[in-house]
PDB file of C-alpha atoms and ligand atoms in Angstrom:
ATOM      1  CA  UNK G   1     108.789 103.425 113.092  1.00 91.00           C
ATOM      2  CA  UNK G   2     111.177 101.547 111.074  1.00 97.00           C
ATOM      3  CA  UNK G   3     114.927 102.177 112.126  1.00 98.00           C
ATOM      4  CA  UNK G   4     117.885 102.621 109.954  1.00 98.00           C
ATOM      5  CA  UNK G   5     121.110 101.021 110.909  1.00 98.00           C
ATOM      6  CA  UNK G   6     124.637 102.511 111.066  1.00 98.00           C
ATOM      7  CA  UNK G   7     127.849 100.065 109.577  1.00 98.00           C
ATOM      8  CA  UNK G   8     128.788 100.755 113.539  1.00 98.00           C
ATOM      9  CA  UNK G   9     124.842  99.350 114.882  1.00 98.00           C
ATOM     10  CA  UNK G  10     124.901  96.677 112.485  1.00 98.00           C
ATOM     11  CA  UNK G  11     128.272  95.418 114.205  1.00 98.00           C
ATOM     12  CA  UNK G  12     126.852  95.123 117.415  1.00 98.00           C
ATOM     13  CA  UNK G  13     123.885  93.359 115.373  1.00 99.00           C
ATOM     14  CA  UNK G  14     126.585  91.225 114.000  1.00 98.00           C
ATOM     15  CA  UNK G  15     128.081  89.848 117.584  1.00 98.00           C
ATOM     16  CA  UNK G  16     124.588  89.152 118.813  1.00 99.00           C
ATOM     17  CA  UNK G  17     123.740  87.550 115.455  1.00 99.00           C
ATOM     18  CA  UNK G  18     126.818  85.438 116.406  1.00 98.00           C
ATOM     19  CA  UNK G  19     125.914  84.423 119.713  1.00 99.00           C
ATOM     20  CA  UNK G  20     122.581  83.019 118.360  1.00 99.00           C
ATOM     21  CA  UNK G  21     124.312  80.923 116.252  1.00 98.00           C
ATOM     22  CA  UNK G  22     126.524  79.657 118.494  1.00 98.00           C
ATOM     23  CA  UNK G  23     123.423  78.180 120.446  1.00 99.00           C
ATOM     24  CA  UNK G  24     122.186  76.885 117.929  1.00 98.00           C
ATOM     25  CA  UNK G  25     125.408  75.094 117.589  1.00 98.00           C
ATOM     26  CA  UNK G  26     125.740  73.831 120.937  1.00 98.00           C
ATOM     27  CA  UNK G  27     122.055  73.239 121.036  1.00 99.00           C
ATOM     28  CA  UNK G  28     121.900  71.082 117.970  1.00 98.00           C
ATOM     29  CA  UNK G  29     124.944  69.246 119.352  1.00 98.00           C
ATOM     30  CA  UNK G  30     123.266  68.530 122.921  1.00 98.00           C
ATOM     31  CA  UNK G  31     119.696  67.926 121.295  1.00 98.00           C
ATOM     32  CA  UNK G  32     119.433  63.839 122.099  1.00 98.00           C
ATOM     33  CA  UNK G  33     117.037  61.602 123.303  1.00 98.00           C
ATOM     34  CA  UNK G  34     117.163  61.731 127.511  1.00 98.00           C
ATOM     35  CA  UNK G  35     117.894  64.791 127.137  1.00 98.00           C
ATOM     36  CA  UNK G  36     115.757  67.641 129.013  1.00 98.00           C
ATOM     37  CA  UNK G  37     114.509  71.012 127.385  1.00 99.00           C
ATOM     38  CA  UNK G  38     115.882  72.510 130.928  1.00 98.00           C
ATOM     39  CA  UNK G  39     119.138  70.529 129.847  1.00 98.00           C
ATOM     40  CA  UNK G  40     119.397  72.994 126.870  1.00 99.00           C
ATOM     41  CA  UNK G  41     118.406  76.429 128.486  1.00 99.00           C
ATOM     42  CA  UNK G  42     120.858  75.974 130.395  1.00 98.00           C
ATOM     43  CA  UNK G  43     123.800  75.961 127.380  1.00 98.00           C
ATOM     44  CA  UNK G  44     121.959  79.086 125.880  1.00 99.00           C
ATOM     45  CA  UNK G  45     122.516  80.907 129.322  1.00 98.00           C
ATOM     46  CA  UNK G  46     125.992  79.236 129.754  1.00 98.00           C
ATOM     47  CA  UNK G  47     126.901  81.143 125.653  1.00 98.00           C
ATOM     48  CA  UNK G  48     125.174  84.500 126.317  1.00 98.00           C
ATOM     49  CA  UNK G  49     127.255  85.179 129.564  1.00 98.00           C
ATOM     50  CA  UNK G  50     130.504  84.182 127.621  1.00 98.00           C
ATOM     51  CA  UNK G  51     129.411  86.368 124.607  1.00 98.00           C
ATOM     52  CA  UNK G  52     128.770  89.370 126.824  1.00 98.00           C
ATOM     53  CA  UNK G  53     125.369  89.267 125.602  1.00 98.00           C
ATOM     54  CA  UNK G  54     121.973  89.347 127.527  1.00 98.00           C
ATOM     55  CA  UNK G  55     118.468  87.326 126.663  1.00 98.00           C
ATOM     56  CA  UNK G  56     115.913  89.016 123.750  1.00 98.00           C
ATOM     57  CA  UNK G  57     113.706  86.362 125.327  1.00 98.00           C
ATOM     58  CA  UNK G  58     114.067  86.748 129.143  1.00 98.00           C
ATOM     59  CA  UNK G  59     111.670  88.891 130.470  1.00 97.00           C
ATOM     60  CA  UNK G  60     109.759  89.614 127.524  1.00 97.00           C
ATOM     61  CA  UNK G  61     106.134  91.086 128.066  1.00 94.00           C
ATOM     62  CA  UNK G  62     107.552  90.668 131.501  1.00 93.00           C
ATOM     63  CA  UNK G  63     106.812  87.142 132.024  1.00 93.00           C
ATOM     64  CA  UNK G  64     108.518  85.058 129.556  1.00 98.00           C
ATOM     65  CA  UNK G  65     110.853  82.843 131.908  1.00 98.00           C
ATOM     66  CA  UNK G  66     113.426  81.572 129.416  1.00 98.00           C
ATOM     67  CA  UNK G  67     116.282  81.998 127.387  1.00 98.00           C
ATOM     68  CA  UNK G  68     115.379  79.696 124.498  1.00 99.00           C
ATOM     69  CA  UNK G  69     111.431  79.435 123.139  1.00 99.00           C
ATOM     70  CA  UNK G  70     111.598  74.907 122.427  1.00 99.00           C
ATOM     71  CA  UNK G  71     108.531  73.886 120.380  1.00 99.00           C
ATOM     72  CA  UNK G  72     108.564  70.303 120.678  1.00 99.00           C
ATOM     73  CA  UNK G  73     106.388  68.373 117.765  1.00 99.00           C
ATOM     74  CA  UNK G  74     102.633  70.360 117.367  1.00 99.00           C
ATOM     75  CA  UNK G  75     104.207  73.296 119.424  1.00 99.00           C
ATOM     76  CA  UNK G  76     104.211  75.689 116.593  1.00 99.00           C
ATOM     77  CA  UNK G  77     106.250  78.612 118.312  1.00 98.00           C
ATOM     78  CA  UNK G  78     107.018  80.362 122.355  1.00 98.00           C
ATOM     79  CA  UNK G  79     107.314  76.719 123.911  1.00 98.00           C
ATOM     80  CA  UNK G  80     108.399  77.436 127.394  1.00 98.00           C
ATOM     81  CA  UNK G  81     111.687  75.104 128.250  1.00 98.00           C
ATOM     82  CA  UNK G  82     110.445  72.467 130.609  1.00 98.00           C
ATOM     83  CA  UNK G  83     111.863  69.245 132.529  1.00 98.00           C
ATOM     84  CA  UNK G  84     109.998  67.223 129.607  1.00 98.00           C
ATOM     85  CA  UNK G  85     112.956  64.728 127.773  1.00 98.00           C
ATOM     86  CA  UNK G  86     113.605  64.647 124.532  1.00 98.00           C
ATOM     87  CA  UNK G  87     112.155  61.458 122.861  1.00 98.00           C
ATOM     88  CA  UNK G  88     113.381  59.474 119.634  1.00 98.00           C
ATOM     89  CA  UNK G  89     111.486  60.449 116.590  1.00 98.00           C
ATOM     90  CA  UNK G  90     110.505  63.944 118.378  1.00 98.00           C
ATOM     91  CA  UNK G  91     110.978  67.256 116.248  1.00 98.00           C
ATOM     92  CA  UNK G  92     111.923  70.480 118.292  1.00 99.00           C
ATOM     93  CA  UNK G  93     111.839  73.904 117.350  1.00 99.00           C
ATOM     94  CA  UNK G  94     114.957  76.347 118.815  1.00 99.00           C
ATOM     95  CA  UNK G  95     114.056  79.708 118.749  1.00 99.00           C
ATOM     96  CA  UNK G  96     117.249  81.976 120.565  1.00 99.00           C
ATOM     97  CA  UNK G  97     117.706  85.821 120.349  1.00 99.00           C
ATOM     98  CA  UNK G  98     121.008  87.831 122.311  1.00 99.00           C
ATOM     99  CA  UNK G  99     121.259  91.321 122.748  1.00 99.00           C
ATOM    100  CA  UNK G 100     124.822  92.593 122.122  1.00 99.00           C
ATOM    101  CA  UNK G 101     125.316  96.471 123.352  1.00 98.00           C
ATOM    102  CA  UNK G 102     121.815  97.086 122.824  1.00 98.00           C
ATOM    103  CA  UNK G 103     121.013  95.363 119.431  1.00 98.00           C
ATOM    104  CA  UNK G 104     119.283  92.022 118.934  1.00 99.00           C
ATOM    105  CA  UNK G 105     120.322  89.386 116.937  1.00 99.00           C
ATOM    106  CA  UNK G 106     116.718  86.166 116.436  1.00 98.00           C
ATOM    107  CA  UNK G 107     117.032  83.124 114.822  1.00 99.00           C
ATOM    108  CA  UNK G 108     115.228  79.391 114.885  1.00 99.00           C
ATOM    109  CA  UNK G 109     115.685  76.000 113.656  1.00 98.00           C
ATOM    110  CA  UNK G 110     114.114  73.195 113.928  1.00 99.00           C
ATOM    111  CA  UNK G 111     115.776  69.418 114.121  1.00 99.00           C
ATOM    112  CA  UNK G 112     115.214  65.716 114.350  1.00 98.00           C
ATOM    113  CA  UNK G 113     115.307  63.811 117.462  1.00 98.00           C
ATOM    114  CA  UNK G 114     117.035  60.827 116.354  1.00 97.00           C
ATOM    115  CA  UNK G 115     115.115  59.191 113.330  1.00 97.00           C
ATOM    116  CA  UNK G 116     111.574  60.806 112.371  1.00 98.00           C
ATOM    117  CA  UNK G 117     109.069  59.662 109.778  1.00 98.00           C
ATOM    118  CA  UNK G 118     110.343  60.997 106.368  1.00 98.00           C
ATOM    119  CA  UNK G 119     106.935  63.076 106.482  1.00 98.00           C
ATOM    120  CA  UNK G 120     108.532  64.925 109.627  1.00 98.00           C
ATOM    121  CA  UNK G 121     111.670  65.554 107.666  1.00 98.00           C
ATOM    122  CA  UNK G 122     110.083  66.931 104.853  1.00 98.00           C
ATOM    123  CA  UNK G 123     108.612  69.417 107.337  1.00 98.00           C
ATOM    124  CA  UNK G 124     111.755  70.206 108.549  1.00 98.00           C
ATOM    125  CA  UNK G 125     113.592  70.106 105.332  1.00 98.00           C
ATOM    126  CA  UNK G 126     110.490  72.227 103.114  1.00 98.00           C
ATOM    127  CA  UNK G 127     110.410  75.132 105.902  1.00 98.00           C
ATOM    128  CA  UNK G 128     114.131  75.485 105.934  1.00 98.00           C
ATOM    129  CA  UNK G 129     113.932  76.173 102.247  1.00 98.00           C
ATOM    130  CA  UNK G 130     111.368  78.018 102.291  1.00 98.00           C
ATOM    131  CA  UNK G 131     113.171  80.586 104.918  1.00 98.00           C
ATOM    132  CA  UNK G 132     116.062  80.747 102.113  1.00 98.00           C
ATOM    133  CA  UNK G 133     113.811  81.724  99.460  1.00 98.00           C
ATOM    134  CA  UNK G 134     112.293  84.260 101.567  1.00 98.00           C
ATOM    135  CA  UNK G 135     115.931  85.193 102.382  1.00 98.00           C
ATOM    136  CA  UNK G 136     116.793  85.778  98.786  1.00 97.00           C
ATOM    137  CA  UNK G 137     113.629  88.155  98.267  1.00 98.00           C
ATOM    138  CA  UNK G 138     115.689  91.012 100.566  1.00 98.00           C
ATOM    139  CA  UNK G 139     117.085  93.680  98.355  1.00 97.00           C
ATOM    140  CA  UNK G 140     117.819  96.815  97.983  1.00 96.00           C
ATOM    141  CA  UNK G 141     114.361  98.520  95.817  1.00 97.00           C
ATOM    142  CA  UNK G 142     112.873  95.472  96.937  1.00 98.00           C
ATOM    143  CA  UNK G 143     108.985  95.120  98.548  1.00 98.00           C
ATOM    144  CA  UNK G 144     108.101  93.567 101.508  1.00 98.00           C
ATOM    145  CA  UNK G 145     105.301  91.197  99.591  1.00 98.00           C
ATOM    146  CA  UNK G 146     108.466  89.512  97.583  1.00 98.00           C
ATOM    147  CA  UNK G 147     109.359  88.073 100.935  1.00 98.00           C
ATOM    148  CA  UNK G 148     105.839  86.433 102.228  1.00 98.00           C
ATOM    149  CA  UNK G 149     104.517  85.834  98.505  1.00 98.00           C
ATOM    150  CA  UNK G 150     107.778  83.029  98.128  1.00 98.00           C
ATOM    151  CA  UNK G 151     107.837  81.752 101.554  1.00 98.00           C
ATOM    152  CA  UNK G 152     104.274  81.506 101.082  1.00 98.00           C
ATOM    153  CA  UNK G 153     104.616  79.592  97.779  1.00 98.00           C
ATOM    154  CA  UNK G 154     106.705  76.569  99.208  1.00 98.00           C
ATOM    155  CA  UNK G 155     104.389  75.792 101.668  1.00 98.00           C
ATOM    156  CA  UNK G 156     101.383  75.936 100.104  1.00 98.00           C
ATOM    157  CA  UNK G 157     103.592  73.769  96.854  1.00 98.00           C
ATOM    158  CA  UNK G 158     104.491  70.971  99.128  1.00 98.00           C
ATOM    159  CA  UNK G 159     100.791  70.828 100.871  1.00 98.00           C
ATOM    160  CA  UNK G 160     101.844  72.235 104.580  1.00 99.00           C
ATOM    161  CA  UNK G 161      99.059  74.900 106.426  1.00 99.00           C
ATOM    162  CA  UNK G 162     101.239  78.394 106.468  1.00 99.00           C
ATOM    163  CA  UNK G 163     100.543  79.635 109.502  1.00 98.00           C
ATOM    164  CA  UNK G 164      99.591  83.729 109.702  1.00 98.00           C
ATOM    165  CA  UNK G 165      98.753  84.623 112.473  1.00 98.00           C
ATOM    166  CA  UNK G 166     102.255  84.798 113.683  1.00 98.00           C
ATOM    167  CA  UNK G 167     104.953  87.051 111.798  1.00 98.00           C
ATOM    168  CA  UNK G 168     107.987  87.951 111.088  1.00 98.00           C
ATOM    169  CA  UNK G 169     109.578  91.743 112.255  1.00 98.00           C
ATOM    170  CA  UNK G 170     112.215  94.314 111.749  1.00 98.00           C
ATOM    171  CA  UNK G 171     114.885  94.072 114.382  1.00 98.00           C
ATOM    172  CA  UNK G 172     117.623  96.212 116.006  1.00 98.00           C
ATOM    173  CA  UNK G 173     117.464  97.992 119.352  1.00 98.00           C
ATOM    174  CA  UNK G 174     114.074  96.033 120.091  1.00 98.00           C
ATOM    175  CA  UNK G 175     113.845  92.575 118.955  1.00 98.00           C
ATOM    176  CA  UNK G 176     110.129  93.326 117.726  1.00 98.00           C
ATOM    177  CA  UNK G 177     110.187  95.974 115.577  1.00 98.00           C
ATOM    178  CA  UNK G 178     108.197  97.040 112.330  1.00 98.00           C
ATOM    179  CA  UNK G 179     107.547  96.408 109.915  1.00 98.00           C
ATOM    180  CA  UNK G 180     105.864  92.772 110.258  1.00 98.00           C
ATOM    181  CA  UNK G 181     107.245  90.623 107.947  1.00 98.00           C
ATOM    182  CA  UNK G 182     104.315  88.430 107.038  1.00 98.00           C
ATOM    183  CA  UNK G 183     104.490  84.743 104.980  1.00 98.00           C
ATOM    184  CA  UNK G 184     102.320  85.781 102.902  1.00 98.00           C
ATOM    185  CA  UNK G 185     101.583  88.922 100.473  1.00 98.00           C
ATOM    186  CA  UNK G 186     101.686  90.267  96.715  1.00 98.00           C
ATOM    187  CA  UNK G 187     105.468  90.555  94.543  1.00 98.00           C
ATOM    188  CA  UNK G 188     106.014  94.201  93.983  1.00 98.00           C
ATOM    189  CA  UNK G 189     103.265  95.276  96.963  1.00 98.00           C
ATOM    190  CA  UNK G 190     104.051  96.621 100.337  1.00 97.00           C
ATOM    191  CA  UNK G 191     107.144  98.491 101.919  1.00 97.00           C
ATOM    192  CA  UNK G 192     110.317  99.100  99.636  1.00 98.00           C
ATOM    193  CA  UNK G 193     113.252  97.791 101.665  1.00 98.00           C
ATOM    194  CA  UNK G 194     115.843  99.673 101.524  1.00 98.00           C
ATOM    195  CA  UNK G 195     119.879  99.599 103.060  1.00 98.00           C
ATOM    196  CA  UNK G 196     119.969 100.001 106.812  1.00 98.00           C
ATOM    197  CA  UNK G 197     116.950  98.171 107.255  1.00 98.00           C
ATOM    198  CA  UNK G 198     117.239  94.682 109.558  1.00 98.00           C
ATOM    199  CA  UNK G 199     114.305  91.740 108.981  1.00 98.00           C
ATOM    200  CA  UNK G 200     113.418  88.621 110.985  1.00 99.00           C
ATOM    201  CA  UNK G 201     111.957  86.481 108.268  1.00 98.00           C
ATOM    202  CA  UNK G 202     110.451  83.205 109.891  1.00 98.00           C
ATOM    203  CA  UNK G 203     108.298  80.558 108.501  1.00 98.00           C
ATOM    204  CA  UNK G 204     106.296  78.413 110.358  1.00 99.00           C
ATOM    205  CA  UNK G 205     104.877  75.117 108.466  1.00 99.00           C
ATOM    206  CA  UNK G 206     102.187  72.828 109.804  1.00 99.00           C
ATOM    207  CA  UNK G 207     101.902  69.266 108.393  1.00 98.00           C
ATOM    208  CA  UNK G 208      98.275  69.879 108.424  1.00 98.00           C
ATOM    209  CA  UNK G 209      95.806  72.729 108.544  1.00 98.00           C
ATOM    210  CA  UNK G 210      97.272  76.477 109.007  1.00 98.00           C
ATOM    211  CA  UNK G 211      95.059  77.102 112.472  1.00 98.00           C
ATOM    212  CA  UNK G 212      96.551  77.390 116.007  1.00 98.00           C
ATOM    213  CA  UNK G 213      95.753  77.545 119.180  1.00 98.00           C
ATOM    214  CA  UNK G 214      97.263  78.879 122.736  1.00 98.00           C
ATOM    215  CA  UNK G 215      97.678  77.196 125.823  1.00 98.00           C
ATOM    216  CA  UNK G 216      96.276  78.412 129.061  1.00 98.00           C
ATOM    217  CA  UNK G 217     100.221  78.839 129.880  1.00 97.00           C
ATOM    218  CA  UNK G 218      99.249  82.415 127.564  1.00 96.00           C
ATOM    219  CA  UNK G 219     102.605  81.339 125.770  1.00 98.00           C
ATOM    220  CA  UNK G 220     102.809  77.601 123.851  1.00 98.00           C
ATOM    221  CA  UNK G 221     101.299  78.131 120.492  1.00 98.00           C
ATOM    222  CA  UNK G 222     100.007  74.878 118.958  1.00 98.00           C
ATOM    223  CA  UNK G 223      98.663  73.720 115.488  1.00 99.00           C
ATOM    224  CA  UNK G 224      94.608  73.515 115.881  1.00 98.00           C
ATOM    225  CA  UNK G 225      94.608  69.957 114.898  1.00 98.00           C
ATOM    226  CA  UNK G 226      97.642  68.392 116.629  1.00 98.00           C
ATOM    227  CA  UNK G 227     100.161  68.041 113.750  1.00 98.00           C
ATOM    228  CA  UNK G 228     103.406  68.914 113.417  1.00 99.00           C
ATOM    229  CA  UNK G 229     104.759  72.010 113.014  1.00 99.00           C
ATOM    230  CA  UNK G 230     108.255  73.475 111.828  1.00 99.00           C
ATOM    231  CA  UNK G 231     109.983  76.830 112.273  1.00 99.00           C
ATOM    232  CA  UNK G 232     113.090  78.296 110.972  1.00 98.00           C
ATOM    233  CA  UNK G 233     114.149  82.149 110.946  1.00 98.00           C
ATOM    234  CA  UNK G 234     117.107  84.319 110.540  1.00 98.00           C
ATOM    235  CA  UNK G 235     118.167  87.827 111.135  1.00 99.00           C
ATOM    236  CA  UNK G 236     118.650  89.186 107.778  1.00 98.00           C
ATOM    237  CA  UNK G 237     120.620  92.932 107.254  1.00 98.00           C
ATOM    238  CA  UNK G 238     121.073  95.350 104.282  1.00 98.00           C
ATOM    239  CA  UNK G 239     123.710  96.516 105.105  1.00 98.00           C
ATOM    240  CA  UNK G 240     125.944  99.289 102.729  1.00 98.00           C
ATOM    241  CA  UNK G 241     127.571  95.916 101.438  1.00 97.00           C
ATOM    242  CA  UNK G 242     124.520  94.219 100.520  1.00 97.00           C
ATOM    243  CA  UNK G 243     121.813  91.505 102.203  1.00 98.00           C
ATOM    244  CA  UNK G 244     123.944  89.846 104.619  1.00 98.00           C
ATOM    245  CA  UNK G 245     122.606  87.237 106.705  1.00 98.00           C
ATOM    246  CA  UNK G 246     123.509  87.635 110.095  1.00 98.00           C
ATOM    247  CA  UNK G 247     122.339  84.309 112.596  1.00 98.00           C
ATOM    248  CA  UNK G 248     124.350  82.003 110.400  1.00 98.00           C
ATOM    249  CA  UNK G 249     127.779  81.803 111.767  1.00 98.00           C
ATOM    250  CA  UNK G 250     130.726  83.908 113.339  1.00 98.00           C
ATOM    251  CA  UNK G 251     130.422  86.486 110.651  1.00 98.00           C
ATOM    252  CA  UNK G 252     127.532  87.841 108.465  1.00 98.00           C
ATOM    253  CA  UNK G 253     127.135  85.478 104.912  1.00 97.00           C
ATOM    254  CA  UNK G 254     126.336  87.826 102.008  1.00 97.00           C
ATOM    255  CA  UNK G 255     123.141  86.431 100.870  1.00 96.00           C
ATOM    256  CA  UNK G 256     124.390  86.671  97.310  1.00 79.00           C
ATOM    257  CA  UNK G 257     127.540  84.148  97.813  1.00 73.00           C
ATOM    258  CA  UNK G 258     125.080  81.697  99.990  1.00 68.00           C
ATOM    259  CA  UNK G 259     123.145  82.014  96.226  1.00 60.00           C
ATOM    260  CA  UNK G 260     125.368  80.930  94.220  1.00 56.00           C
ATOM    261  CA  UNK G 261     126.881  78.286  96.905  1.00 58.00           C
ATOM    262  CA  UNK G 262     123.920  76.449  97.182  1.00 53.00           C
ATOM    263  CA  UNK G 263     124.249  76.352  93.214  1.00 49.00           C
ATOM    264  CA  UNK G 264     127.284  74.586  93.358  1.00 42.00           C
TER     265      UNK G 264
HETATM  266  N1  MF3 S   1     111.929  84.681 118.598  1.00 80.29           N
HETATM  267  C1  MF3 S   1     110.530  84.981 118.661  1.00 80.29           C
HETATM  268  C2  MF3 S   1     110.214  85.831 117.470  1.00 80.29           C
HETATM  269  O1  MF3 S   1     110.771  85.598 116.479  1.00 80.29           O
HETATM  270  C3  MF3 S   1     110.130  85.658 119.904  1.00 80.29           C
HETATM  271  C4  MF3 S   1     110.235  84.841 121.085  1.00 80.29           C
HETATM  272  S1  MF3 S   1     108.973  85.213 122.161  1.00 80.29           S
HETATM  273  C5  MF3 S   1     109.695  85.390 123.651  1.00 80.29           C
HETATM  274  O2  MF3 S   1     109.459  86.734 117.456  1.00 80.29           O
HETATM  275  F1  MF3 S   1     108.793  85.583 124.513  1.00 80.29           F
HETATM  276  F2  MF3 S   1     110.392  84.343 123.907  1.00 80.29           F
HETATM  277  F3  MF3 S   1     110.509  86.397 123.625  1.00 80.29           F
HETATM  278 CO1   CO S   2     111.675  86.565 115.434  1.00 80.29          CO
END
């Protein structure tokens, strides 16, 4: 079923959308080499208690055992939060979700440990791009194959695997919702989005081939062939005000005025 929001729902959406970003704040801050991954599941804890909020990630399927999923280098996505250190020239993945009064709010990034070979950056820098082109497919008469078709596209342009078998999802009282929000697809094929509906749009880039592969851990999802991998996602809303973007900062940015910022 896919659930329409209220203006009052997508408030609560908005203060858990908040808390994410403040980890991801803090996170990116703390992020060092020396540092542990324990080191920063601890300061995503520390921000949901002061936010009110409680984990999307704690307990899910009933065994996940952290607040933060940290995909370190060919850890593609659901890296479990270890007593490994961060090393120089490392990439990690943050993936954080609160719940706020019963709505979720998901979002990932994924950063440099100190200096990392310029082919790392472009990763980073390619599947953060691609996430706001995806981002600027959601509107109102829309299709859900806008979205995956142009995150799709700036992968495949720049000669990273996208991966598939993992999606994006609606979101709102459960974190996982439908519909799956794929990277890939067909413009004008597939669901018609429409106001009130809330989508996790995440791409995850490999350096190399698309493929992946689980750890006996059932959670750490890895690229097939060892290489890196990036991941960046946001919680993105139609609200009655139009796509507003909602993992960003202390407030929801209307995707139209992060358009025409990024424009200069
Ligand atoms: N944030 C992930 C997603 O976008 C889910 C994390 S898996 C969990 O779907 F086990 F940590 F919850
Ligand atoms: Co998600």
């Amino acid at each position: 079923m896919i659930t329409i929001k209220s203006r009052r729902e997508f408030a609560k959406m908005a203060k858990a959308g908040a808390a994410v970003a403040a980890i991801h704040e803090a996170v990116r801050a703390a992020a060092a080499p020396g540092v542990s991954l324990l080191d920063l599941e601890e300061i995503s804890a520390r921000i949901l208690e002061e936010r009110g909020c409680s984990s999307s990630f704690l307990g899910y399927h009933g065994t996940y055992p952290a607040t933060l999923c940290l995909s370190p280098n060919d850890v593609i996505v659901h890296g479990i939060p270890s007593d490994r250190r961060l090393e120089e020239g490392d990439i990690l993945s943050v993936d954080a979700g609160a719940i706020f009064e019963g709505f979720h709010g998901d979002a990932a990034f994924t950063m440099p440990i100190g200096l990392v070979s310029a082919e790392a950056q472009r990763l980073i820098d390619v599947t953060e791009d691609a996430l706001w082109v995806g981002i600027r497919e959601v509107r109102k008469g829309g299709h859900l194959g806008d979205i995956g078709a142009a995150v799709a596209e700036v992968g495949k342009s720049n000669d990273f695997g996208v991966v598939e078998e993992y999606v994006g999802h609606g979101i709102g009282r459960q974190m996982h919702e439908e519909p799956q929000v794929p990277n890939y697809g067909r413009p004008g094929q597939g669901l018609r989005l429409r106001t009130g509906m809330a989508l996790c749009i995440e791409p995850m880039f490999n350096a190399g081939a698309r493929h992946t592969s689980v750890d006996d851990d059932g959670w750490t999802v890895r690229t097939a062939d060892g290489s890196l991998s990036a991941h960046w996602e946001h919680t993105v809303c139609l609200t009655p005000d139009g796509p507003q973007v909602f993992t960003a900062g202390e407030e929801p940015i209307p995707v139209e005025f992060e358009q025409s910022a990024a424009r200069g």
